[in-house]
Amino acid sequence: MPSKEDLKRRAAEIIDSKADELTAIAKTILQNPEPGFRELKTAKLVAEQFAALGMQPRSGLAVTGVRADASGTSAGPTLAILGELDSLIVSDHPHADPDTNAAHACGHHCQIAMMLGAATALTNSGVLDFLAGRIAFMAVPAEEYIEIEFRDGLRRDGKIEFLGGKPEMVRLGEFDDVHLAMMLHTTSNPAEKSMCISNTNNGTLAKRIQFIGRAAHAGGAPHLGINALNAAMMAMTAINFNRETFRDEDSIRVHPIITKGGEAVSAVPADVRMETFVRGRTLEAIMDANAKVDRALRAGAMAVGAEVKIQTIPGYMPLQQNKGMAEIFRANASELVGEENVGYVDHRGDSTDMGDISHLMPVIHPYVGGATGLGHGATYVIEDYGLAVIKGAKALAYTAIDLLADDASQGNSIAGGQRADMTISEYLKFMRDLASEETYKS
Amino acid sequence: MTTPSLSIEELKKRACETIEKRKKEIVGLAQQVLANPEAGFRETKTAKLVSDKFHELGIQHESGLAITGLKGRIKGGAGSGPSVAVIGELDSLVVTEHPHADPETGAAHACGHHCQIGMMLGATIGLLTPEVVSQLSGEIVPFAVPAEEFIEVEQRLEMRDQGKLEFMGGKQELIRLGEFDDVDIAIMCHTASDMGERKFAMGGTSNGHVVKFVKYTGVGAHAGSMPHRGVNALNAASFAIQAINALRETHKADDTVRIHGIMTRGGEAVSAVPSDVRLEWRVRSSTPKVVVENSEAVDRCFRAGALAVGAKVNITTIPGYLPMRHDTKLQDIFRRTAVDLVGEPATLVMPTRRNRGGSTDMGDLSHLMPACHPYAAGAVGPGHSKEYLITDYESAVIMPAKIMAMVVIDLLADGAKRAKEVKANHRPLMSKQAYVKFQRERAEITEFDGAA
């Protein structure tokens, strides 16, 4: 019976032997960036790789998701290892698609490669013969919460219900048989070192807002107009007037953009549109800030006598990571990059739909370095694929071995030791209740 | 003994001679008022000064009208006829930095009302010339009226709650109390600092307005340790002010809209989230209709402020003044008199539509009876500012005293023929009852809870 160390050594050998191939996969995806729910080429590549490993992938989950399972030799928990398929849209990114402006400015291409690396190491190596339970390799769509109008169109067409890939996969039952989930995200933040454990992330709601005024000649008859742009400006001012009531520990982030600010400079703007997120560390804090934002939006409309339509769209839940899994990952990271190169951050202000999964089961969402530049910006590029893909794949494989070897004793204890915040049906109800549309006439 | 009948020209000459002779005394009265500035409904020293002078001049009068007003009665010797009020406004502004400000109260005559008391008494002195008064018919009513400046809204609201007054302008209150019921024609003269080479100006109009007292109630909290527990009433008010500014593009130039205000309370301690913030606001415009429209829009902005942060707002709307409507016949008498005294080039007649932007409760009176509210030179500096000073008392007091005395002679001499013509020609825009009803309908208190 090989020890966990033996199994990890075996996994590392396989990954090292496939290092060039895995890096090439990451770079192929980098060259073919596709934003969420449009990841057709990327999904096809993943399905082919899964098939090549002898698994039976299921494709087209939540539009573009792909899942392939590999079972151990005895009963045990199912561990999902996730990789995110989607890119961002950053037109001035050096690797942007010239037609769509899509670009991997958040390193998701490395996630797919490291997930495939872990799959190779665990399934094509004999390692699986010494693991209990099952591993579900999942390429998930649409983690980046962008192109809200496009996704809302998919929603209205009945192609999706939720606008993020993981919530949609949950809705479709793809997490019904999963007990533990993990993924590994790249980072460019030097404070997060070579690998990094974190604790929590903000959750978020998304809002689409339309201020409706009355158009009029801005020179000849401004007194007949109702200025929807002024309503939007006032609404943003009102939001700012509420900021002092946001608690530091709640990490509230409200950051609107105006997607339509008027049609012609010579007319009083009558149709002004805005999108915003309302992020926070806890659901309670998000809902409190959201009520203040709604009130501020109504105040903007009231200020000038306009009308406002507010659509609230469920976003992502706050992420809370399982400490036991994080500790296992930390130990493996220390072995791979040295203890002094493993960082820790308690809370991050950004959001991920891994947060949603974290309300249903134990998860981890640690970070691996290798990137430089600012996340979501034109400068975010992967410089060290050896770290971001190869060591990342090893960290995932090692952690899977720790969880599922020894008859999955650690995996079972973690899966049994954390009480889920919500059942899947409670989660779906919560998300559906969150969705709302309101028209306020002043 | 019968006095030989003098011509109107001769009567005017005599009255002016008396004023000229007692010039020092008359300017002295104005300067005494300047030295004792008192804001509206508090003009006790000024009222005493007028009362003493009335006594000295042997004028029968009533005091304490609308708290501090004084109304004299001088019967002409030539029989009955219309009653002409010569009005002077008792009150000062509050401009703490004004060189003549009362160091304790900040009150200061930054609008020249002290000259009005001087010229009202001066005109009366001229008209009391025995051979003049004996040949006038009807009645001269020298009238010192309180509180033309619509300020200290919160204090006046308190007086209203105590039942001391209902309307917050002196003439409004005097109308309500019936003190103008027995007056047929009303004249006064205001100093101005924007006259250029002119000595005397008339015509044009002024804005109507409503006044607001706005109280935001938030929730106080330690601003450092617990700002999330507070509701910031200052932010609510700041939002409302920005919202009002966002409306300005919708104001038509013709409407001469003026919306402006002050914050009378902006928080108690910098370390606490402000929970009690108060504003005094004013909505002015050329016509009562536009005033009402803008009053509603401004109320919406105040409510939006409360909604923005989840505060409560209480808006008290107080009836303000009506636009000035000069009686054209009366104005013509003023014009001819001014031309006689200062010459054509120094006399300005503004077009009827020319709106100076400010407001006066003489506008209210002008809706009920023939009235005129011309301007006299002699001041410098922007009105209502610390720089508004009278530099030429001859122009600011003596000349208008003479003009008003001459206008009264024109009206009441010759059996009050002209006064009767002015009266007959005038169509009042409102009856007193209609006026009081209109103003009472403006009064309103609304509450809005932005957190509800």
PDB file of N, CA and C in Angstrom, chain A residues 222-227 230 234-235 237-242 244-247 249 268-269 292 295-296 298-306 440 442, chain B residues 227-232 234-236 238-240 242-243 246-247 249-252 273-274 297 300-301 303-310 448 450-451:
ATOM      1  N   PRO A 222     -35.544  73.760 -22.219  1.00  0.00           N
ATOM      2  CA  PRO A 222     -35.126  72.868 -21.126  1.00  0.00           C
ATOM      3  C   PRO A 222     -36.179  72.773 -20.015  1.00  0.00           C
ATOM      4  N   HIS A 223     -37.033  73.787 -19.928  1.00  0.00           N
ATOM      5  CA  HIS A 223     -38.045  73.760 -18.861  1.00  0.00           C
ATOM      6  C   HIS A 223     -39.100  72.683 -19.105  1.00  0.00           C
ATOM      7  N   LEU A 224     -39.143  72.173 -20.343  1.00  0.00           N
ATOM      8  CA  LEU A 224     -40.100  71.097 -20.638  1.00  0.00           C
ATOM      9  C   LEU A 224     -39.492  69.717 -20.405  1.00  0.00           C
ATOM     10  N   GLY A 225     -38.192  69.665 -20.183  1.00  0.00           N
ATOM     11  CA  GLY A 225     -37.526  68.374 -20.033  1.00  0.00           C
ATOM     12  C   GLY A 225     -37.448  67.909 -18.592  1.00  0.00           C
ATOM     13  N   ILE A 226     -37.197  66.615 -18.455  1.00  0.00           N
ATOM     14  CA  ILE A 226     -36.839  66.052 -17.146  1.00  0.00           C
ATOM     15  C   ILE A 226     -35.527  65.314 -17.372  1.00  0.00           C
ATOM     16  N   ASN A 227     -34.486  65.756 -16.704  1.00  0.00           N
ATOM     17  CA  ASN A 227     -33.139  65.318 -17.031  1.00  0.00           C
ATOM     18  C   ASN A 227     -32.768  64.015 -16.312  1.00  0.00           C
ATOM     19  N   ASN A 230     -29.270  63.960 -14.814  1.00  0.00           N
ATOM     20  CA  ASN A 230     -29.203  64.576 -13.488  1.00  0.00           C
ATOM     21  C   ASN A 230     -29.746  63.632 -12.424  1.00  0.00           C
ATOM     22  N   MET A 234     -27.549  62.490  -9.332  1.00  0.00           N
ATOM     23  CA  MET A 234     -28.034  62.664  -7.967  1.00  0.00           C
ATOM     24  C   MET A 234     -28.059  61.319  -7.237  1.00  0.00           C
ATOM     25  N   ALA A 235     -28.413  60.276  -7.963  1.00  0.00           N
ATOM     26  CA  ALA A 235     -28.439  58.945  -7.342  1.00  0.00           C
ATOM     27  C   ALA A 235     -27.035  58.544  -6.892  1.00  0.00           C
ATOM     28  N   THR A 237     -24.649  60.603  -6.157  1.00  0.00           N
ATOM     29  CA  THR A 237     -24.353  61.464  -5.004  1.00  0.00           C
ATOM     30  C   THR A 237     -24.997  60.885  -3.748  1.00  0.00           C
ATOM     31  N   ALA A 238     -26.229  60.438  -3.888  1.00  0.00           N
ATOM     32  CA  ALA A 238     -26.935  59.868  -2.731  1.00  0.00           C
ATOM     33  C   ALA A 238     -26.219  58.613  -2.236  1.00  0.00           C
ATOM     34  N   ILE A 239     -25.739  57.794  -3.174  1.00  0.00           N
ATOM     35  CA  ILE A 239     -24.981  56.600  -2.767  1.00  0.00           C
ATOM     36  C   ILE A 239     -23.755  57.035  -1.961  1.00  0.00           C
ATOM     37  N   ASN A 240     -23.059  58.060  -2.486  1.00  0.00           N
ATOM     38  CA  ASN A 240     -21.864  58.524  -1.773  1.00  0.00           C
ATOM     39  C   ASN A 240     -22.204  59.064  -0.386  1.00  0.00           C
ATOM     40  N   PHE A 241     -23.359  59.712  -0.272  1.00  0.00           N
ATOM     41  CA  PHE A 241     -23.777  60.240   1.027  1.00  0.00           C
ATOM     42  C   PHE A 241     -24.037  59.125   2.045  1.00  0.00           C
ATOM     43  N   ASN A 242     -24.194  57.902   1.558  1.00  0.00           N
ATOM     44  CA  ASN A 242     -24.440  56.786   2.477  1.00  0.00           C
ATOM     45  C   ASN A 242     -23.165  56.036   2.857  1.00  0.00           C
ATOM     46  N   GLU A 244     -20.561  56.673   4.530  1.00  0.00           N
ATOM     47  CA  GLU A 244     -20.077  56.727   5.910  1.00  0.00           C
ATOM     48  C   GLU A 244     -20.809  55.735   6.813  1.00  0.00           C
ATOM     49  N   THR A 245     -21.928  55.202   6.331  1.00  0.00           N
ATOM     50  CA  THR A 245     -22.652  54.233   7.153  1.00  0.00           C
ATOM     51  C   THR A 245     -22.248  52.799   6.850  1.00  0.00           C
ATOM     52  N   PHE A 246     -21.306  52.606   5.926  1.00  0.00           N
ATOM     53  CA  PHE A 246     -20.826  51.250   5.633  1.00  0.00           C
ATOM     54  C   PHE A 246     -19.699  50.905   6.600  1.00  0.00           C
ATOM     55  N   ARG A 247     -19.816  49.794   7.267  1.00  0.00           N
ATOM     56  CA  ARG A 247     -18.805  49.428   8.259  1.00  0.00           C
ATOM     57  C   ARG A 247     -17.558  48.859   7.578  1.00  0.00           C
ATOM     58  N   GLU A 249     -15.658  46.508   8.496  1.00  0.00           N
ATOM     59  CA  GLU A 249     -15.626  45.037   8.531  1.00  0.00           C
ATOM     60  C   GLU A 249     -16.602  44.428   7.526  1.00  0.00           C
ATOM     61  N   VAL A 268     -32.182  67.206 -23.742  1.00  0.00           N
ATOM     62  CA  VAL A 268     -32.214  66.812 -22.331  1.00  0.00           C
ATOM     63  C   VAL A 268     -32.278  65.279 -22.294  1.00  0.00           C
ATOM     64  N   PRO A 269     -31.300  64.631 -21.634  1.00  0.00           N
ATOM     65  CA  PRO A 269     -31.278  63.154 -21.624  1.00  0.00           C
ATOM     66  C   PRO A 269     -32.531  62.591 -20.955  1.00  0.00           C
ATOM     67  N   LYS A 292     -30.032  50.576   0.937  1.00  0.00           N
ATOM     68  CA  LYS A 292     -29.601  51.973   0.872  1.00  0.00           C
ATOM     69  C   LYS A 292     -29.396  52.417  -0.575  1.00  0.00           C
ATOM     70  N   ARG A 295     -32.738  52.985  -2.195  1.00  0.00           N
ATOM     71  CA  ARG A 295     -33.305  54.245  -1.701  1.00  0.00           C
ATOM     72  C   ARG A 295     -32.617  55.433  -2.390  1.00  0.00           C
ATOM     73  N   ALA A 296     -31.303  55.336  -2.537  1.00  0.00           N
ATOM     74  CA  ALA A 296     -30.551  56.410  -3.199  1.00  0.00           C
ATOM     75  C   ALA A 296     -30.972  56.551  -4.665  1.00  0.00           C
ATOM     76  N   ARG A 298     -33.904  55.809  -5.897  1.00  0.00           N
ATOM     77  CA  ARG A 298     -35.227  56.441  -5.901  1.00  0.00           C
ATOM     78  C   ARG A 298     -35.107  57.936  -5.612  1.00  0.00           C
ATOM     79  N   ALA A 299     -34.185  58.280  -4.696  1.00  0.00           N
ATOM     80  CA  ALA A 299     -33.992  59.703  -4.372  1.00  0.00           C
ATOM     81  C   ALA A 299     -33.510  60.477  -5.601  1.00  0.00           C
ATOM     82  N   GLY A 300     -32.645  59.847  -6.411  1.00  0.00           N
ATOM     83  CA  GLY A 300     -32.182  60.498  -7.640  1.00  0.00           C
ATOM     84  C   GLY A 300     -33.345  60.796  -8.567  1.00  0.00           C
ATOM     85  N   ALA A 301     -34.236  59.829  -8.704  1.00  0.00           N
ATOM     86  CA  ALA A 301     -35.415  60.028  -9.555  1.00  0.00           C
ATOM     87  C   ALA A 301     -36.306  61.110  -8.969  1.00  0.00           C
ATOM     88  N   MET A 302     -36.506  61.038  -7.668  1.00  0.00           N
ATOM     89  CA  MET A 302     -37.384  62.013  -7.015  1.00  0.00           C
ATOM     90  C   MET A 302     -36.824  63.431  -7.147  1.00  0.00           C
ATOM     91  N   ALA A 303     -35.487  63.550  -7.078  1.00  0.00           N
ATOM     92  CA  ALA A 303     -34.860  64.867  -7.114  1.00  0.00           C
ATOM     93  C   ALA A 303     -35.289  65.679  -8.337  1.00  0.00           C
ATOM     94  N   VAL A 304     -35.419  65.020  -9.454  1.00  0.00           N
ATOM     95  CA  VAL A 304     -35.747  65.782 -10.672  1.00  0.00           C
ATOM     96  C   VAL A 304     -37.124  65.424 -11.224  1.00  0.00           C
ATOM     97  N   GLY A 305     -37.837  64.567 -10.532  1.00  0.00           N
ATOM     98  CA  GLY A 305     -39.171  64.199 -10.999  1.00  0.00           C
ATOM     99  C   GLY A 305     -39.138  63.162 -12.117  1.00  0.00           C
ATOM    100  N   ALA A 306     -38.114  62.312 -12.103  1.00  0.00           N
ATOM    101  CA  ALA A 306     -37.995  61.273 -13.126  1.00  0.00           C
ATOM    102  C   ALA A 306     -38.549  59.949 -12.595  1.00  0.00           C
ATOM    103  N   TYR A 440     -40.105  52.944  -9.927  1.00  0.00           N
ATOM    104  CA  TYR A 440     -40.448  53.995  -8.949  1.00  0.00           C
ATOM    105  C   TYR A 440     -40.726  55.287  -9.702  1.00  0.00           C
ATOM    106  N   SER A 442     -41.649  59.222  -9.227  1.00  0.00           N
ATOM    107  CA  SER A 442     -41.652  60.219  -8.161  1.00  0.00           C
ATOM    108  C   SER A 442     -42.833  61.152  -8.337  1.00  0.00           C
TER     109      SER A 442
ATOM    110  N   PRO B 227     -20.553  55.389  12.908  1.00  0.00           N
ATOM    111  CA  PRO B 227     -21.271  56.124  11.853  1.00  0.00           C
ATOM    112  C   PRO B 227     -22.353  55.283  11.191  1.00  0.00           C
ATOM    113  N   HIS B 228     -22.174  53.958  11.234  1.00  0.00           N
ATOM    114  CA  HIS B 228     -23.170  53.084  10.602  1.00  0.00           C
ATOM    115  C   HIS B 228     -24.485  53.077  11.360  1.00  0.00           C
ATOM    116  N   ARG B 229     -24.467  53.543  12.604  1.00  0.00           N
ATOM    117  CA  ARG B 229     -25.709  53.590  13.373  1.00  0.00           C
ATOM    118  C   ARG B 229     -26.439  54.918  13.174  1.00  0.00           C
ATOM    119  N   GLY B 230     -25.754  55.891  12.579  1.00  0.00           N
ATOM    120  CA  GLY B 230     -26.349  57.214  12.423  1.00  0.00           C
ATOM    121  C   GLY B 230     -27.110  57.367  11.117  1.00  0.00           C
ATOM    122  N   VAL B 231     -27.948  58.388  11.078  1.00  0.00           N
ATOM    123  CA  VAL B 231     -28.563  58.830   9.823  1.00  0.00           C
ATOM    124  C   VAL B 231     -28.227  60.307   9.717  1.00  0.00           C
ATOM    125  N   ASN B 232     -27.457  60.653   8.697  1.00  0.00           N
ATOM    126  CA  ASN B 232     -26.843  61.972   8.641  1.00  0.00           C
ATOM    127  C   ASN B 232     -27.792  63.012   8.033  1.00  0.00           C
ATOM    128  N   LEU B 234     -27.324  66.156   7.863  1.00  0.00           N
ATOM    129  CA  LEU B 234     -26.599  67.140   7.048  1.00  0.00           C
ATOM    130  C   LEU B 234     -26.445  66.628   5.621  1.00  0.00           C
ATOM    131  N   ASN B 235     -26.198  65.334   5.463  1.00  0.00           N
ATOM    132  CA  ASN B 235     -26.139  64.768   4.118  1.00  0.00           C
ATOM    133  C   ASN B 235     -27.496  64.847   3.428  1.00  0.00           C
ATOM    134  N   ALA B 236     -28.551  64.647   4.179  1.00  0.00           N
ATOM    135  CA  ALA B 236     -29.899  64.763   3.601  1.00  0.00           C
ATOM    136  C   ALA B 236     -30.100  66.177   3.056  1.00  0.00           C
ATOM    137  N   SER B 238     -27.733  68.405   2.315  1.00  0.00           N
ATOM    138  CA  SER B 238     -26.786  68.670   1.221  1.00  0.00           C
ATOM    139  C   SER B 238     -27.312  68.097  -0.088  1.00  0.00           C
ATOM    140  N   PHE B 239     -27.853  66.897  -0.007  1.00  0.00           N
ATOM    141  CA  PHE B 239     -28.427  66.276  -1.201  1.00  0.00           C
ATOM    142  C   PHE B 239     -29.552  67.143  -1.745  1.00  0.00           C
ATOM    143  N   ALA B 240     -30.407  67.608  -0.853  1.00  0.00           N
ATOM    144  CA  ALA B 240     -31.560  68.420  -1.291  1.00  0.00           C
ATOM    145  C   ALA B 240     -31.079  69.683  -2.007  1.00  0.00           C
ATOM    146  N   GLN B 242     -28.274  70.090  -3.609  1.00  0.00           N
ATOM    147  CA  GLN B 242     -27.770  69.706  -4.937  1.00  0.00           C
ATOM    148  C   GLN B 242     -28.928  69.392  -5.886  1.00  0.00           C
ATOM    149  N   ALA B 243     -29.958  68.776  -5.350  1.00  0.00           N
ATOM    150  CA  ALA B 243     -31.124  68.451  -6.186  1.00  0.00           C
ATOM    151  C   ALA B 243     -31.777  69.740  -6.693  1.00  0.00           C
ATOM    152  N   ALA B 246     -29.895  71.011  -9.491  1.00  0.00           N
ATOM    153  CA  ALA B 246     -30.105  70.228 -10.715  1.00  0.00           C
ATOM    154  C   ALA B 246     -31.374  70.660 -11.446  1.00  0.00           C
ATOM    155  N   LEU B 247     -32.249  71.385 -10.757  1.00  0.00           N
ATOM    156  CA  LEU B 247     -33.495  71.834 -11.397  1.00  0.00           C
ATOM    157  C   LEU B 247     -33.337  73.144 -12.155  1.00  0.00           C
ATOM    158  N   GLU B 249     -31.835  74.290 -14.636  1.00  0.00           N
ATOM    159  CA  GLU B 249     -31.938  74.353 -16.097  1.00  0.00           C
ATOM    160  C   GLU B 249     -33.389  74.359 -16.561  1.00  0.00           C
ATOM    161  N   THR B 250     -34.316  74.025 -15.666  1.00  0.00           N
ATOM    162  CA  THR B 250     -35.727  73.994 -16.074  1.00  0.00           C
ATOM    163  C   THR B 250     -36.434  75.327 -15.816  1.00  0.00           C
ATOM    164  N   HIS B 251     -35.706  76.315 -15.317  1.00  0.00           N
ATOM    165  CA  HIS B 251     -36.349  77.604 -15.035  1.00  0.00           C
ATOM    166  C   HIS B 251     -36.329  78.495 -16.271  1.00  0.00           C
ATOM    167  N   LYS B 252     -37.472  79.081 -16.587  1.00  0.00           N
ATOM    168  CA  LYS B 252     -37.529  79.979 -17.738  1.00  0.00           C
ATOM    169  C   LYS B 252     -37.036  81.357 -17.324  1.00  0.00           C
ATOM    170  N   VAL B 273     -22.640  62.386  14.264  1.00  0.00           N
ATOM    171  CA  VAL B 273     -23.425  62.421  13.020  1.00  0.00           C
ATOM    172  C   VAL B 273     -24.567  63.413  13.240  1.00  0.00           C
ATOM    173  N   PRO B 274     -24.661  64.449  12.386  1.00  0.00           N
ATOM    174  CA  PRO B 274     -25.707  65.465  12.613  1.00  0.00           C
ATOM    175  C   PRO B 274     -27.106  64.849  12.499  1.00  0.00           C
ATOM    176  N   ALA B 297     -41.788  71.687  -6.651  1.00  0.00           N
ATOM    177  CA  ALA B 297     -40.548  71.028  -7.100  1.00  0.00           C
ATOM    178  C   ALA B 297     -39.499  71.048  -5.990  1.00  0.00           C
ATOM    179  N   ARG B 300     -40.210  68.531  -3.426  1.00  0.00           N
ATOM    180  CA  ARG B 300     -39.803  67.210  -3.888  1.00  0.00           C
ATOM    181  C   ARG B 300     -38.304  66.999  -3.643  1.00  0.00           C
ATOM    182  N   CYS B 301     -37.513  68.042  -3.899  1.00  0.00           N
ATOM    183  CA  CYS B 301     -36.064  67.951  -3.642  1.00  0.00           C
ATOM    184  C   CYS B 301     -35.797  67.726  -2.152  1.00  0.00           C
ATOM    185  N   ARG B 303     -37.782  66.296  -0.036  1.00  0.00           N
ATOM    186  CA  ARG B 303     -38.151  64.914   0.292  1.00  0.00           C
ATOM    187  C   ARG B 303     -37.084  63.945  -0.231  1.00  0.00           C
ATOM    188  N   ALA B 304     -36.571  64.230  -1.438  1.00  0.00           N
ATOM    189  CA  ALA B 304     -35.538  63.359  -2.018  1.00  0.00           C
ATOM    190  C   ALA B 304     -34.309  63.317  -1.111  1.00  0.00           C
ATOM    191  N   GLY B 305     -33.987  64.449  -0.484  1.00  0.00           N
ATOM    192  CA  GLY B 305     -32.859  64.488   0.461  1.00  0.00           C
ATOM    193  C   GLY B 305     -33.081  63.514   1.609  1.00  0.00           C
ATOM    194  N   ALA B 306     -34.307  63.512   2.110  1.00  0.00           N
ATOM    195  CA  ALA B 306     -34.635  62.593   3.209  1.00  0.00           C
ATOM    196  C   ALA B 306     -34.553  61.149   2.724  1.00  0.00           C
ATOM    197  N   LEU B 307     -35.057  60.919   1.528  1.00  0.00           N
ATOM    198  CA  LEU B 307     -35.049  59.566   0.964  1.00  0.00           C
ATOM    199  C   LEU B 307     -33.613  59.079   0.723  1.00  0.00           C
ATOM    200  N   ALA B 308     -32.752  60.008   0.289  1.00  0.00           N
ATOM    201  CA  ALA B 308     -31.376  59.634  -0.057  1.00  0.00           C
ATOM    202  C   ALA B 308     -30.658  58.929   1.088  1.00  0.00           C
ATOM    203  N   VAL B 309     -30.902  59.367   2.299  1.00  0.00           N
ATOM    204  CA  VAL B 309     -30.179  58.777   3.436  1.00  0.00           C
ATOM    205  C   VAL B 309     -31.102  58.143   4.463  1.00  0.00           C
ATOM    206  N   GLY B 310     -32.393  58.179   4.200  1.00  0.00           N
ATOM    207  CA  GLY B 310     -33.322  57.575   5.165  1.00  0.00           C
ATOM    208  C   GLY B 310     -33.597  58.444   6.374  1.00  0.00           C
ATOM    209  N   PHE B 448     -42.256  63.892   5.730  1.00  0.00           N
ATOM    210  CA  PHE B 448     -41.889  62.758   4.871  1.00  0.00           C
ATOM    211  C   PHE B 448     -40.807  61.957   5.577  1.00  0.00           C
ATOM    212  N   GLY B 450     -38.072  59.337   4.974  1.00  0.00           N
ATOM    213  CA  GLY B 450     -37.281  58.684   3.924  1.00  0.00           C
ATOM    214  C   GLY B 450     -36.918  57.242   4.251  1.00  0.00           C
ATOM    215  N   ALA B 451     -37.126  56.834   5.508  1.00  0.00           N
ATOM    216  CA  ALA B 451     -36.769  55.460   5.880  1.00  0.00           C
ATOM    217  C   ALA B 451     -37.984  54.543   5.804  1.00  0.00           C
TER     218      ALA B 451
END
